[in-house]
mmCIF file of C-alpha atoms and ligand atoms in Angstrom:
data_model
loop_
_atom_site.group_PDB
_atom_site.id
_atom_site.type_symbol
_atom_site.label_atom_id
_atom_site.label_comp_id
_atom_site.label_asym_id
_atom_site.label_seq_id
_atom_site.Cartn_x
_atom_site.Cartn_y
_atom_site.Cartn_z
ATOM 1 C CA MET A 1 178.263 95.759 122.376
ATOM 2 C CA ALA A 2 176.625 96.822 119.067
ATOM 3 C CA THR A 3 173.104 96.011 117.850
ATOM 4 C CA TRP A 4 172.120 96.464 114.210
ATOM 5 C CA SER A 5 169.044 95.422 112.283
ATOM 6 C CA ALA A 6 168.305 94.802 108.604
ATOM 7 C CA PRO A 7 164.983 94.305 106.778
ATOM 8 C CA GLY A 8 163.595 91.375 104.829
ATOM 9 C CA LYS A 9 162.404 91.754 101.252
ATOM 10 C CA VAL A 10 159.792 90.701 98.744
ATOM 11 C CA PHE A 11 160.185 90.349 95.005
ATOM 12 C CA LEU A 12 157.463 92.576 93.515
ATOM 13 C CA PHE A 13 158.272 91.375 89.978
ATOM 14 C CA GLY A 14 160.771 89.351 87.981
ATOM 15 C CA GLU A 15 162.131 86.566 90.235
ATOM 16 C CA HIS A 16 163.818 83.747 88.309
ATOM 17 C CA ALA A 17 163.935 85.939 85.172
ATOM 18 C CA VAL A 18 166.567 88.122 86.967
ATOM 19 C CA VAL A 19 168.853 85.097 87.016
ATOM 20 C CA TYR A 20 168.771 85.295 83.171
ATOM 21 C CA GLY A 21 169.562 89.029 83.014
ATOM 22 C CA LYS A 22 165.949 90.268 82.815
ATOM 23 C CA PRO A 23 164.818 93.155 85.033
ATOM 24 C CA GLY A 24 163.475 92.394 88.507
ATOM 25 C CA VAL A 25 162.004 94.648 91.210
ATOM 26 C CA ALA A 26 162.379 93.939 94.921
ATOM 27 C CA MET A 27 161.255 95.920 97.967
ATOM 28 C CA ALA A 28 162.470 95.938 101.569
ATOM 29 C CA ILE A 29 159.652 95.199 104.034
ATOM 30 C CA LYS A 30 159.117 96.006 107.711
ATOM 31 C CA PRO A 31 159.860 92.730 109.484
ATOM 32 C CA ARG A 32 163.564 92.809 110.471
ATOM 33 C CA VAL A 33 166.370 90.766 111.890
ATOM 34 C CA PHE A 34 168.233 92.185 114.922
ATOM 35 C CA VAL A 35 171.822 91.148 115.617
ATOM 36 C CA THR A 36 173.942 92.033 118.664
ATOM 37 C CA VAL A 37 177.710 91.512 118.539
ATOM 38 C CA ARG A 38 180.068 91.769 121.505
ATOM 39 C CA LYS A 39 183.865 91.529 121.643
ATOM 40 C CA SER A 40 184.739 88.340 123.445
ATOM 41 C CA ARG A 41 187.927 86.341 123.965
ATOM 42 C CA ASN A 42 186.185 82.979 124.143
ATOM 43 C CA PRO A 43 183.161 83.180 121.861
ATOM 44 C CA THR A 44 181.103 80.065 121.206
ATOM 45 C CA ARG A 45 181.027 79.070 117.547
ATOM 46 C CA PRO A 46 177.759 80.338 115.968
ATOM 47 C CA ARG A 47 175.538 77.658 114.482
ATOM 48 C CA SER A 48 174.683 79.713 111.394
ATOM 49 C CA PRO A 49 177.142 79.271 108.495
ATOM 50 C CA TYR A 50 176.277 82.827 107.401
ATOM 51 C CA ILE A 51 177.343 84.301 110.758
ATOM 52 C CA ASN A 52 180.494 82.160 110.882
ATOM 53 C CA GLU A 53 181.492 83.446 107.483
ATOM 54 C CA CYS A 54 180.849 87.080 108.548
ATOM 55 C CA PHE A 55 183.371 86.777 111.419
ATOM 56 C CA ARG A 56 185.873 84.928 109.249
ATOM 57 C CA ARG A 57 185.834 87.579 106.522
ATOM 58 C CA MET A 58 185.994 90.479 108.968
ATOM 59 C CA GLY A 59 188.946 88.739 110.698
ATOM 60 C CA VAL A 60 187.652 89.098 114.284
ATOM 61 C CA ARG A 61 186.060 86.959 116.989
ATOM 62 C CA GLY A 62 183.021 87.837 119.069
ATOM 63 C CA SER A 63 179.792 86.583 120.524
ATOM 64 C CA VAL A 64 176.495 87.113 118.739
ATOM 65 C CA TYR A 65 172.797 87.161 119.577
ATOM 66 C CA VAL A 66 170.098 87.088 116.863
ATOM 67 C CA HIS A 67 166.441 88.030 117.153
ATOM 68 C CA SER A 68 164.439 87.568 113.934
ATOM 69 C CA GLN A 69 160.955 88.709 112.979
ATOM 70 C CA LEU A 70 161.379 86.790 109.708
ATOM 71 C CA GLN A 71 160.890 83.081 109.283
ATOM 72 C CA SER A 72 163.808 81.331 107.558
ATOM 73 C CA SER A 73 163.315 79.550 104.190
ATOM 74 C CA SER A 74 160.111 81.502 103.581
ATOM 75 C CA GLY A 75 161.359 83.537 100.606
ATOM 76 C CA LEU A 76 161.512 86.782 102.586
ATOM 77 C CA GLY A 77 165.285 87.201 102.571
ATOM 78 C CA SER A 78 166.003 86.261 106.197
ATOM 79 C CA SER A 79 169.496 84.857 105.522
ATOM 80 C CA ALA A 80 170.500 88.062 103.712
ATOM 81 C CA ALA A 81 169.111 90.195 106.560
ATOM 82 C CA VAL A 82 171.042 88.132 109.164
ATOM 83 C CA THR A 83 174.243 88.460 107.121
ATOM 84 C CA VAL A 84 173.881 92.218 106.548
ATOM 85 C CA ALA A 85 172.981 92.994 110.185
ATOM 86 C CA THR A 86 175.854 90.800 111.475
ATOM 87 C CA LEU A 87 178.419 92.481 109.209
ATOM 88 C CA CYS A 88 177.177 95.946 110.266
ATOM 89 C CA ALA A 89 177.293 95.025 113.965
ATOM 90 C CA ILE A 90 180.830 93.556 113.663
ATOM 91 C CA ASN A 91 181.956 96.632 111.716
ATOM 92 C CA ASP A 92 180.604 98.910 114.449
ATOM 93 C CA GLU A 93 181.734 96.899 117.499
ATOM 94 C CA PHE A 94 185.301 96.516 116.198
ATOM 95 C CA GLY A 95 185.512 99.958 114.515
ATOM 96 C CA LEU A 96 186.527 98.490 111.137
ATOM 97 C CA GLY A 97 185.355 101.454 109.028
ATOM 98 C CA ARG A 98 183.654 99.502 106.224
ATOM 99 C CA THR A 99 181.219 101.438 104.020
ATOM 100 C CA ARG A 100 177.650 100.381 103.276
ATOM 101 C CA GLU A 101 178.782 99.407 99.786
ATOM 102 C CA ASP A 102 181.541 97.175 101.213
ATOM 103 C CA ILE A 103 178.959 95.544 103.480
ATOM 104 C CA ALA A 104 176.517 94.881 100.592
ATOM 105 C CA ASP A 105 179.323 93.384 98.444
ATOM 106 C CA MET A 106 180.649 91.245 101.274
ATOM 107 C CA ALA A 107 177.145 90.041 102.224
ATOM 108 C CA PHE A 108 176.559 88.977 98.625
ATOM 109 C CA ALA A 109 179.876 87.088 98.516
ATOM 110 C CA ILE A 110 178.926 85.295 101.765
ATOM 111 C CA GLU A 111 175.448 84.311 100.482
ATOM 112 C CA LYS A 112 177.009 83.057 97.288
ATOM 113 C CA LYS A 113 179.572 80.951 99.150
ATOM 114 C CA VAL A 114 177.126 79.457 101.686
ATOM 115 C CA GLN A 115 174.545 78.785 98.937
ATOM 116 C CA LYS A 116 177.209 77.226 96.696
ATOM 117 C CA GLY A 117 177.180 79.849 93.946
ATOM 118 C CA ARG A 118 173.411 80.213 93.644
ATOM 119 C CA ALA A 119 172.518 83.753 94.690
ATOM 120 C CA SER A 120 171.706 87.043 93.006
ATOM 121 C CA PRO A 121 172.757 90.289 94.714
ATOM 122 C CA THR A 122 169.088 91.221 95.152
ATOM 123 C CA ASP A 123 168.438 90.161 98.762
ATOM 124 C CA THR A 124 171.680 91.475 100.252
ATOM 125 C CA TYR A 125 171.512 94.767 98.317
ATOM 126 C CA VAL A 126 167.877 95.459 99.218
ATOM 127 C CA SER A 127 168.449 94.535 102.863
ATOM 128 C CA THR A 128 171.428 96.927 103.075
ATOM 129 C CA SER A 129 169.876 99.875 101.248
ATOM 130 C CA GLY A 130 166.142 99.509 101.953
ATOM 131 C CA GLY A 131 163.472 100.899 99.589
ATOM 132 C CA ILE A 132 162.556 99.590 96.141
ATOM 133 C CA VAL A 133 165.340 98.408 93.856
ATOM 134 C CA LEU A 134 165.422 97.604 90.142
ATOM 135 C CA ILE A 135 167.929 94.876 89.342
ATOM 136 C CA THR A 136 169.130 94.165 85.817
ATOM 137 C CA GLY A 137 172.145 91.875 85.526
ATOM 138 C CA ASN A 138 174.774 93.389 87.822
ATOM 139 C CA SER A 139 173.229 96.851 87.850
ATOM 140 C CA LYS A 140 171.087 97.974 90.794
ATOM 141 C CA ARG A 141 169.057 101.175 90.898
ATOM 142 C CA ARG A 142 167.028 102.495 93.807
ATOM 143 C CA LEU A 143 163.565 103.613 92.660
ATOM 144 C CA PRO A 144 161.456 106.317 94.337
ATOM 145 C CA PRO A 145 159.646 104.836 97.365
ATOM 146 C CA GLN A 146 155.979 103.928 96.912
ATOM 147 C CA GLY A 147 153.392 103.416 99.619
ATOM 148 C CA LEU A 148 152.336 99.997 98.314
ATOM 149 C CA GLN A 149 150.042 98.174 100.715
ATOM 150 C CA ILE A 150 151.223 94.592 100.784
ATOM 151 C CA VAL A 151 149.970 91.514 102.573
ATOM 152 C CA VAL A 152 152.501 88.685 102.674
ATOM 153 C CA GLY A 153 151.140 85.144 102.923
ATOM 154 C CA ASN A 154 153.641 82.568 104.147
ATOM 155 C CA THR A 155 152.517 79.093 103.024
ATOM 156 C CA MET A 156 154.630 77.611 105.887
ATOM 157 C CA VAL A 157 155.922 75.160 103.261
ATOM 158 C CA PRO A 158 159.712 75.630 103.444
ATOM 159 C CA HIS A 159 161.417 75.865 100.092
ATOM 160 C CA SER A 160 164.934 75.664 98.760
ATOM 161 C CA THR A 161 165.852 78.590 96.529
ATOM 162 C CA ALA A 162 168.774 76.625 95.067
ATOM 163 C CA LYS A 163 166.480 73.731 94.077
ATOM 164 C CA MET A 164 163.925 75.996 92.415
ATOM 165 C CA VAL A 165 166.634 77.885 90.503
ATOM 166 C CA GLU A 166 167.970 74.510 89.325
ATOM 167 C CA LEU A 167 164.497 73.372 88.268
ATOM 168 C CA VAL A 168 164.091 76.434 86.026
ATOM 169 C CA GLY A 169 167.655 75.921 84.749
ATOM 170 C CA ASN A 170 166.825 72.348 83.752
ATOM 171 C CA LEU A 171 163.662 73.437 81.929
ATOM 172 C CA GLN A 172 165.640 76.111 80.118
ATOM 173 C CA LYS A 173 168.250 73.558 79.010
ATOM 174 C CA LYS A 174 165.734 70.909 77.982
ATOM 175 C CA HIS A 175 163.133 73.202 76.400
ATOM 176 C CA PRO A 176 164.694 76.578 75.621
ATOM 177 C CA GLU A 177 161.937 77.158 73.043
ATOM 178 C CA ILE A 178 159.399 77.109 75.913
ATOM 179 C CA ALA A 179 161.383 78.586 78.800
ATOM 180 C CA ASN A 180 162.971 81.539 76.975
ATOM 181 C CA PRO A 181 159.696 83.136 75.804
ATOM 182 C CA ILE A 182 158.316 82.769 79.351
ATOM 183 C CA LEU A 183 161.401 84.464 80.829
ATOM 184 C CA ASP A 184 161.138 87.220 78.193
ATOM 185 C CA ALA A 185 157.466 87.699 79.035
ATOM 186 C CA ILE A 186 158.286 88.018 82.756
ATOM 187 C CA GLY A 187 160.812 90.735 81.830
ATOM 188 C CA ALA A 188 158.133 92.504 79.781
ATOM 189 C CA VAL A 189 155.628 92.313 82.659
ATOM 190 C CA THR A 190 158.241 93.848 84.992
ATOM 191 C CA LEU A 191 158.748 96.765 82.584
ATOM 192 C CA ALA A 192 154.974 97.246 82.228
ATOM 193 C CA ALA A 193 154.707 97.251 86.035
ATOM 194 C CA LEU A 194 157.373 99.970 86.281
ATOM 195 C CA HIS A 195 155.272 102.152 83.984
ATOM 196 C CA ASN A 196 152.241 101.552 86.201
ATOM 197 C CA ILE A 197 153.885 101.836 89.597
ATOM 198 C CA ASN A 198 151.378 104.564 90.623
ATOM 199 C CA HIS A 199 148.333 102.669 89.359
ATOM 200 C CA PRO A 200 147.557 99.898 91.846
ATOM 201 C CA ARG A 201 144.847 98.295 89.728
ATOM 202 C CA GLU A 202 147.200 97.927 86.738
ATOM 203 C CA LEU A 203 150.018 96.866 89.034
ATOM 204 C CA GLY A 204 147.774 94.162 90.470
ATOM 205 C CA ARG A 205 147.029 92.882 86.975
ATOM 206 C CA CYS A 206 150.766 92.739 86.290
ATOM 207 C CA MET A 207 151.195 90.668 89.478
ATOM 208 C CA ASP A 208 148.536 88.219 88.283
ATOM 209 C CA MET A 209 150.294 87.852 84.910
ATOM 210 C CA ASN A 210 153.679 87.423 86.593
ATOM 211 C CA ASN A 211 152.193 84.680 88.779
ATOM 212 C CA ALA A 212 150.777 82.802 85.777
ATOM 213 C CA LEU A 213 154.204 82.915 84.115
ATOM 214 C CA LEU A 214 155.916 81.613 87.265
ATOM 215 C CA GLU A 215 153.404 78.754 87.346
ATOM 216 C CA ALA A 216 154.272 78.031 83.713
ATOM 217 C CA LEU A 217 157.948 77.821 84.682
ATOM 218 C CA GLY A 218 156.997 75.133 87.197
ATOM 219 C CA VAL A 219 157.685 76.946 90.486
ATOM 220 C CA GLY A 220 154.077 76.921 91.689
ATOM 221 C CA HIS A 221 152.793 74.911 94.644
ATOM 222 C CA PRO A 222 149.232 73.992 95.696
ATOM 223 C CA ALA A 223 149.712 75.911 98.958
ATOM 224 C CA SER A 224 150.755 79.138 97.224
ATOM 225 C CA SER A 225 147.975 78.818 94.603
ATOM 226 C CA LYS A 226 145.456 78.536 97.418
ATOM 227 C CA LEU A 227 146.722 81.717 99.095
ATOM 228 C CA VAL A 228 146.916 83.658 95.810
ATOM 229 C CA LEU A 229 143.304 82.778 94.951
ATOM 230 C CA ALA A 230 142.072 83.557 98.476
ATOM 231 C CA ALA A 231 143.804 86.966 98.398
ATOM 232 C CA ARG A 232 142.277 87.883 95.037
ATOM 233 C CA ALA A 233 138.800 86.691 96.063
ATOM 234 C CA SER A 234 138.913 88.830 99.200
ATOM 235 C CA GLY A 235 139.659 92.093 97.416
ATOM 236 C CA ALA A 236 143.380 92.270 96.529
ATOM 237 C CA TYR A 237 144.279 94.140 93.324
ATOM 238 C CA GLY A 238 146.503 91.201 92.429
ATOM 239 C CA ALA A 239 148.626 88.467 93.998
ATOM 240 C CA LYS A 240 151.650 86.373 93.119
ATOM 241 C CA ILE A 241 154.326 84.040 94.372
ATOM 242 C CA THR A 242 157.252 86.057 95.751
ATOM 243 C CA GLY A 243 160.796 84.684 95.589
ATOM 244 C CA ALA A 244 161.773 81.239 94.441
ATOM 245 C CA GLY A 245 158.369 79.503 94.810
ATOM 246 C CA GLY A 246 157.796 75.791 95.430
ATOM 247 C CA GLY A 247 156.168 76.840 98.715
ATOM 248 C CA GLY A 248 157.588 79.899 100.471
ATOM 249 C CA SER A 249 155.490 83.067 100.368
ATOM 250 C CA ILE A 250 153.061 85.021 98.220
ATOM 251 C CA ILE A 251 152.341 88.752 98.161
ATOM 252 C CA ALA A 252 149.034 90.497 97.558
ATOM 253 C CA LEU A 253 148.757 94.155 96.581
ATOM 254 C CA CYS A 254 145.730 95.526 98.409
ATOM 255 C CA PRO A 255 143.553 98.590 98.754
ATOM 256 C CA ARG A 256 144.241 99.989 102.261
ATOM 257 C CA ARG A 257 140.718 99.086 103.440
ATOM 258 C CA ALA A 258 140.984 95.458 102.247
ATOM 259 C CA LYS A 259 144.252 94.582 104.003
ATOM 260 C CA SER A 260 142.801 92.928 107.086
ATOM 261 C CA ARG A 261 140.195 91.065 105.039
ATOM 262 C CA VAL A 262 142.929 89.691 102.747
ATOM 263 C CA ALA A 263 145.067 88.775 105.774
ATOM 264 C CA GLY A 264 142.069 86.961 107.298
ATOM 265 C CA ALA A 265 141.455 85.030 104.069
ATOM 266 C CA ILE A 266 145.113 83.942 104.004
ATOM 267 C CA GLU A 267 144.980 82.787 107.634
ATOM 268 C CA ALA A 268 141.743 80.888 106.900
ATOM 269 C CA CYS A 269 143.737 78.913 104.286
ATOM 270 C CA GLU A 270 146.418 77.945 106.831
ATOM 271 C CA GLY A 271 148.843 80.635 105.704
ATOM 272 C CA LYS A 272 150.584 83.076 108.017
ATOM 273 C CA ALA A 273 149.737 86.651 107.035
ATOM 274 C CA ILE A 274 151.925 89.718 107.544
ATOM 275 C CA ILE A 275 150.430 93.135 106.760
ATOM 276 C CA THR A 276 153.336 95.310 105.707
ATOM 277 C CA THR A 277 154.659 98.075 103.518
ATOM 278 C CA ILE A 278 157.970 99.478 102.314
ATOM 279 C CA ASP A 279 160.942 99.853 104.640
ATOM 280 C CA THR A 280 163.070 102.746 103.419
ATOM 281 C CA ASP A 281 165.755 102.492 106.123
ATOM 282 C CA GLY A 282 167.787 99.429 105.150
ATOM 283 C CA ALA A 283 170.445 98.365 107.662
ATOM 284 C CA ARG A 284 170.123 100.456 110.812
ATOM 285 C CA LYS A 285 171.990 100.918 114.054
ATOM 286 C CA GLU A 286 169.813 100.076 117.055
ATOM 287 C CA LYS A 287 172.207 100.407 120.008
ATOM 288 C CA HIS A 288 175.891 100.677 120.972
ATOM 289 C CA ASP A 289 176.925 100.436 124.664
HETATM 290 O O1 PMV B 1 163.881 82.609 97.627
HETATM 291 P P1 PMV B 1 164.206 84.030 97.493
HETATM 292 O O2 PMV B 1 163.199 84.960 98.026
HETATM 293 O O3 PMV B 1 165.583 84.366 97.971
HETATM 294 O O4 PMV B 1 164.157 84.420 95.949
HETATM 295 C C1 PMV B 1 164.959 83.876 94.972
HETATM 296 C C2 PMV B 1 164.770 84.662 93.726
HETATM 297 C C3 PMV B 1 165.358 84.026 92.492
HETATM 298 O O5 PMV B 1 165.188 84.957 91.444
HETATM 299 C C4 PMV B 1 164.630 82.763 92.147
HETATM 300 C C5 PMV B 1 166.830 83.708 92.661
HETATM 301 C C6 PMV B 1 167.718 84.921 92.819
HETATM 302 O O6 PMV B 1 168.818 84.731 93.398
HETATM 303 O O7 PMV B 1 167.373 86.018 92.357
#
């Protein structure tokens, strides 16, 4: 029996624009998904298409148990974390000798297949490696870890990443003269943020600008706007939608002392708050009996 875990993630900057080759920055966060795999002759078929695909690609059969600290469809990368942790646990239980790189590549291929071609390698890569990652096109670079104090606000409005990516795609086709400058500006904000990664006040301002640009692309939602405004009003340096939008989650960058106040303000607006920070571990072995 092998148990592995993998972290969720937030987009700090650049979601949607990464789909168009602009830079994006994502960070692994503390809530994790735990997956236990056991060799078994008569396993029951898992209900998750992600887990099914993991077993199919690894060419083995086994039983699986999942415990998740991440809500699904909330924009926090839970499907990628499930996929990565399952592949790692299968690899360990059956002694298949796959490297971390193999696992990240395979997890991306699985996400892409289950999501019908609409996935960037961001979630699966960040969940495998942990830390902060800069993504530009197909290139991924781990950045030095930063002790950013983040409060996540889940709107509890489930969203579909595929639908939101399509919505931006349609805008870009219909009005390239509007969408392209917005996508360029998001890329520019991401680069400005990278230059200010040690200056939380500036970084917060970059988050606010990134949020306004996401709203302009049409991926806002009344529930996320409410949480963003509440976080700012209660002392966050800045706040933005994280991930695909249209519901899902927001993040607020906070001074250490303001974290619980910001979390309280989010909860008062019917959001679910998670106080968190970077997870540098990535996929991790928990147990092997
Ligand atoms: O919904 P999430 O958190 O998986 O974020 C999607 C981010 C997008 O840039 C919109 C799409 C992608 O695959 O990068």
